[in-house]
Amino acid sequence: MNSRESWDAAQFSNSHGRRPMRFTRAWIAAFILGELVGFIPPALVGVTLALIGAHDVAFLVALTLAGAAEGAVLGAAQAWVLRAHAPRINHNRWVAVTAVAAGFAWLVGMGTSTVWGFSDVAPWLLLLLFSPLWLAALLGMGFAQWTVLRSAVPGSTRWIWVTASAWLVGVSIPIVALSVVPNSGPLWSHGIVGILSAVAMGLTVGALTGRTLATLLSRQA
């Protein structure tokens, strides 16, 4: 660790821990905003394709691209916070890898659910075949961001596992929330639940990852 990098780490963890606390609050706020705005492309694409009765392949391709757009928005919100607190991180690359990881997660999620719904293969075999893909999608975001984070924060491998665990909890929120809304219910009810779910997911994942990232950044190389 050179003198400039030591100064960066000291500055991040100064003021008796107040700066890491400010970072965590800003990170959570960015997560909530990123998820709220980022959910717009998948929501609009999903509703539009459903109304025109699009083919499943169209759903898969369009929602994968919309998911990548969601990731780009979230990554940009996160990069805005990182720019102020961790200027040595490559912020453009952070946005790019977050977008790719989000698109991959949507591709795996939509692809496997589509195959599951129409396949005659035994469920246990599909579960066996899809489990590696689900694991890759779950680890993808943390791994992708770690490839950027590691250049500024060596020894930050745990970001992969913390992020994966946080997203496992976070993604379950809209899944559970939307599952209790009847399909025959008015469109506005799905919209309200979707918005509340986005806020809850952003708050949850942001809180679960923010403290860890603040700790890692306080030990910047």
Short mmCIF file of C-alpha atoms in Angstrom, two decimals:
data_model
loop_
_atom_site.label_atom_id
_atom_site.label_comp_id
_atom_site.label_asym_id
_atom_site.label_seq_id
_atom_site.Cartn_x
_atom_site.Cartn_y
_atom_site.Cartn_z
CA MET A 1 0.00 0.00 0.00
CA ASN A 2 1.62 3.29 -1.06
CA SER A 3 1.27 6.61 0.75
CA ARG A 4 -1.48 7.93 -1.54
CA GLU A 5 -3.53 4.73 -1.20
CA SER A 6 -2.99 4.67 2.58
CA TRP A 7 -4.27 8.24 2.72
CA ASP A 8 -7.37 7.25 0.71
CA ALA A 9 -8.18 4.44 3.14
CA ALA A 10 -7.56 6.67 6.15
CA GLN A 11 -9.78 9.38 4.72
CA PHE A 12 -12.57 6.89 4.13
CA SER A 13 -12.51 5.59 7.71
CA ASN A 14 -11.87 8.92 9.43
CA SER A 15 -14.14 10.94 11.72
CA HIS A 16 -14.67 8.02 14.09
CA GLY A 17 -16.50 5.97 11.51
CA ARG A 18 -18.91 8.66 10.37
CA ARG A 19 -17.81 8.49 6.74
CA PRO A 20 -18.46 4.73 6.42
CA MET A 21 -21.90 5.38 7.93
CA ARG A 22 -22.56 8.13 5.39
CA PHE A 23 -21.39 5.81 2.63
CA THR A 24 -23.76 3.06 3.78
CA ARG A 25 -26.73 5.44 3.86
CA ALA A 26 -25.85 6.81 0.42
CA TRP A 27 -25.40 3.26 -0.91
CA ILE A 28 -28.83 2.20 0.35
CA ALA A 29 -30.46 5.32 -1.14
CA ALA A 30 -28.74 4.67 -4.48
CA PHE A 31 -29.93 1.07 -4.41
CA ILE A 32 -33.54 2.10 -3.80
CA LEU A 33 -33.44 4.76 -6.52
CA GLY A 34 -31.65 2.42 -8.92
CA GLU A 35 -34.20 -0.34 -8.45
CA LEU A 36 -37.17 2.03 -8.73
CA VAL A 37 -35.97 3.54 -11.99
CA GLY A 38 -34.38 0.34 -13.21
CA PHE A 39 -37.62 -1.61 -12.91
CA ILE A 40 -39.27 0.64 -15.48
CA PRO A 41 -37.77 -1.02 -18.62
CA PRO A 42 -38.67 -4.62 -17.63
CA ALA A 43 -42.12 -3.54 -16.47
CA LEU A 44 -42.92 -1.64 -19.67
CA VAL A 45 -41.52 -4.40 -21.89
CA GLY A 46 -43.35 -7.13 -19.98
CA VAL A 47 -46.71 -5.37 -20.07
CA THR A 48 -46.36 -4.43 -23.74
CA LEU A 49 -45.42 -7.94 -24.84
CA ALA A 50 -48.23 -9.43 -22.78
CA LEU A 51 -50.80 -7.10 -24.34
CA ILE A 52 -49.77 -7.98 -27.90
CA GLY A 53 -49.48 -11.69 -27.11
CA ALA A 54 -45.80 -11.94 -28.03
CA HIS A 55 -44.04 -15.28 -28.44
CA ASP A 56 -42.03 -16.67 -25.54
CA VAL A 57 -38.79 -16.16 -27.46
CA ALA A 58 -39.64 -12.49 -27.84
CA PHE A 59 -40.25 -12.30 -24.10
CA LEU A 60 -36.90 -13.94 -23.41
CA VAL A 61 -34.88 -11.67 -25.68
CA ALA A 62 -36.68 -8.43 -24.83
CA LEU A 63 -36.68 -8.97 -21.07
CA THR A 64 -33.01 -9.96 -21.11
CA LEU A 65 -32.21 -6.63 -22.77
CA ALA A 66 -34.56 -4.79 -20.41
CA GLY A 67 -32.88 -6.55 -17.49
CA ALA A 68 -29.50 -5.35 -18.73
CA ALA A 69 -30.95 -1.82 -18.85
CA GLU A 70 -32.11 -2.25 -15.25
CA GLY A 71 -28.59 -3.31 -14.31
CA ALA A 72 -27.10 -0.30 -16.08
CA VAL A 73 -29.37 2.05 -14.12
CA LEU A 74 -28.52 0.34 -10.83
CA GLY A 75 -24.83 0.29 -11.67
CA ALA A 76 -24.92 4.00 -12.53
CA ALA A 77 -26.58 4.80 -9.20
CA GLN A 78 -23.96 2.76 -7.35
CA ALA A 79 -21.14 4.34 -9.36
CA TRP A 80 -22.41 7.78 -8.39
CA VAL A 81 -21.83 6.86 -4.74
CA LEU A 82 -18.50 5.19 -5.44
CA ARG A 83 -17.29 8.23 -7.36
CA ALA A 84 -17.53 10.29 -4.19
CA HIS A 85 -16.20 7.69 -1.76
CA ALA A 86 -13.91 5.47 -3.86
CA PRO A 87 -12.60 7.52 -6.80
CA ARG A 88 -9.95 4.95 -7.75
CA ILE A 89 -12.57 2.40 -8.81
CA ASN A 90 -13.27 2.30 -12.55
CA HIS A 91 -16.84 3.60 -12.48
CA ASN A 92 -17.65 3.11 -16.16
CA ARG A 93 -16.55 -0.50 -15.99
CA TRP A 94 -18.62 -0.96 -12.81
CA VAL A 95 -21.74 0.14 -14.69
CA ALA A 96 -20.93 -2.11 -17.65
CA VAL A 97 -20.34 -5.30 -15.64
CA THR A 98 -23.43 -4.65 -13.51
CA ALA A 99 -25.53 -4.36 -16.67
CA VAL A 100 -24.10 -7.59 -18.12
CA ALA A 101 -24.61 -9.49 -14.86
CA ALA A 102 -28.21 -8.28 -14.57
CA GLY A 103 -28.94 -9.25 -18.18
CA PHE A 104 -27.46 -12.69 -17.56
CA ALA A 105 -29.61 -13.16 -14.46
CA TRP A 106 -32.76 -12.23 -16.42
CA LEU A 107 -31.75 -14.57 -19.24
CA VAL A 108 -31.27 -17.49 -16.87
CA GLY A 109 -34.41 -16.73 -14.90
CA MET A 110 -36.67 -16.28 -17.91
CA GLY A 111 -35.05 -19.05 -19.92
CA THR A 112 -35.25 -21.74 -17.27
CA SER A 113 -38.80 -20.79 -16.25
CA THR A 114 -39.91 -20.95 -19.90
CA VAL A 115 -38.35 -24.37 -20.41
CA TRP A 116 -39.75 -25.61 -17.11
CA GLY A 117 -43.26 -24.57 -18.09
CA PHE A 118 -43.28 -26.39 -21.43
CA SER A 119 -40.88 -29.30 -20.94
CA ASP A 120 -41.99 -32.89 -20.46
CA VAL A 121 -38.72 -33.71 -18.72
CA ALA A 122 -39.03 -34.91 -15.14
CA PRO A 123 -38.92 -32.00 -12.65
CA TRP A 124 -36.06 -33.55 -10.68
CA LEU A 125 -33.95 -33.73 -13.82
CA LEU A 126 -34.71 -30.12 -14.74
CA LEU A 127 -33.80 -29.12 -11.21
CA LEU A 128 -30.51 -30.95 -11.57
CA LEU A 129 -29.80 -29.35 -14.95
CA PHE A 130 -30.82 -25.83 -13.99
CA SER A 131 -29.17 -25.62 -10.57
CA PRO A 132 -25.71 -24.71 -11.96
CA LEU A 133 -27.29 -21.97 -14.08
CA TRP A 134 -29.19 -20.57 -11.10
CA LEU A 135 -26.03 -20.63 -9.01
CA ALA A 136 -24.09 -18.84 -11.77
CA ALA A 137 -26.80 -16.18 -12.03
CA LEU A 138 -26.82 -15.72 -8.26
CA LEU A 139 -23.05 -15.33 -8.06
CA GLY A 140 -22.79 -13.36 -11.30
CA MET A 141 -23.44 -9.86 -9.94
CA GLY A 142 -20.98 -10.14 -7.09
CA PHE A 143 -18.33 -11.76 -9.26
CA ALA A 144 -18.69 -9.19 -12.04
CA GLN A 145 -18.41 -6.27 -9.63
CA TRP A 146 -15.53 -7.92 -7.80
CA THR A 147 -13.50 -7.94 -11.03
CA VAL A 148 -13.65 -4.14 -10.83
CA LEU A 149 -13.41 -3.85 -7.06
CA ARG A 150 -10.32 -6.02 -6.66
CA SER A 151 -8.03 -3.54 -8.42
CA ALA A 152 -8.70 -0.98 -5.68
CA VAL A 153 -9.44 -3.32 -2.80
CA PRO A 154 -7.32 -6.50 -2.84
CA GLY A 155 -8.70 -9.26 -0.63
CA SER A 156 -12.29 -8.29 -1.40
CA THR A 157 -13.39 -11.77 -2.51
CA ARG A 158 -16.09 -11.90 0.15
CA TRP A 159 -17.99 -9.28 -1.86
CA ILE A 160 -19.06 -12.15 -4.16
CA TRP A 161 -20.64 -14.19 -1.36
CA VAL A 162 -22.16 -11.25 0.48
CA THR A 163 -23.74 -9.92 -2.71
CA ALA A 164 -25.06 -13.35 -3.69
CA SER A 165 -26.66 -13.83 -0.27
CA ALA A 166 -28.16 -10.34 -0.34
CA TRP A 167 -29.68 -10.81 -3.80
CA LEU A 168 -31.06 -14.22 -2.79
CA VAL A 169 -33.02 -12.47 -0.05
CA GLY A 170 -33.83 -9.40 -2.13
CA VAL A 171 -35.15 -11.16 -5.24
CA SER A 172 -37.52 -13.23 -3.11
CA ILE A 173 -39.36 -10.05 -2.08
CA PRO A 174 -41.01 -9.20 -5.43
CA ILE A 175 -41.52 -12.89 -6.20
CA VAL A 176 -43.48 -13.43 -2.99
CA ALA A 177 -45.25 -10.07 -3.13
CA LEU A 178 -46.43 -10.40 -6.73
CA SER A 179 -47.50 -14.01 -6.19
CA VAL A 180 -50.18 -12.93 -3.73
CA VAL A 181 -51.72 -10.47 -6.22
CA PRO A 182 -54.42 -12.25 -8.27
CA ASN A 183 -53.68 -12.37 -11.99
CA SER A 184 -57.22 -11.17 -12.58
CA GLY A 185 -56.64 -8.14 -10.38
CA PRO A 186 -56.49 -4.61 -11.82
CA LEU A 187 -53.25 -3.57 -13.47
CA TRP A 188 -52.74 -0.73 -10.98
CA SER A 189 -52.59 -3.21 -8.10
CA HIS A 190 -49.72 -5.04 -9.78
CA GLY A 191 -48.02 -1.69 -10.35
CA ILE A 192 -48.31 -0.61 -6.73
CA VAL A 193 -47.04 -3.95 -5.47
CA GLY A 194 -44.21 -3.80 -7.99
CA ILE A 195 -43.15 -0.33 -6.82
CA LEU A 196 -43.29 -1.28 -3.16
CA SER A 197 -41.37 -4.47 -3.92
CA ALA A 198 -38.67 -2.51 -5.74
CA VAL A 199 -38.26 -0.20 -2.76
CA ALA A 200 -38.16 -3.11 -0.32
CA MET A 201 -35.67 -5.02 -2.47
CA GLY A 202 -33.43 -1.99 -2.88
CA LEU A 203 -33.53 -1.29 0.84
CA THR A 204 -32.80 -4.91 1.73
CA VAL A 205 -29.97 -5.58 -0.72
CA GLY A 206 -28.51 -2.13 -0.17
CA ALA A 207 -28.44 -2.59 3.59
CA LEU A 208 -27.00 -6.10 3.40
CA THR A 209 -24.21 -5.09 1.02
CA GLY A 210 -23.55 -1.49 2.05
CA ARG A 211 -21.91 -2.18 5.38
CA THR A 212 -19.65 -4.83 3.87
CA LEU A 213 -18.55 -2.55 1.06
CA ALA A 214 -17.91 0.28 3.53
CA THR A 215 -15.67 -2.05 5.53
CA LEU A 216 -13.81 -3.17 2.40
CA LEU A 217 -13.29 0.39 1.18
CA SER A 218 -11.88 1.41 4.56
CA ARG A 219 -9.11 -1.12 3.86
CA GLN A 220 -8.37 0.07 0.35
CA ALA A 221 -4.98 -0.94 -0.98
#
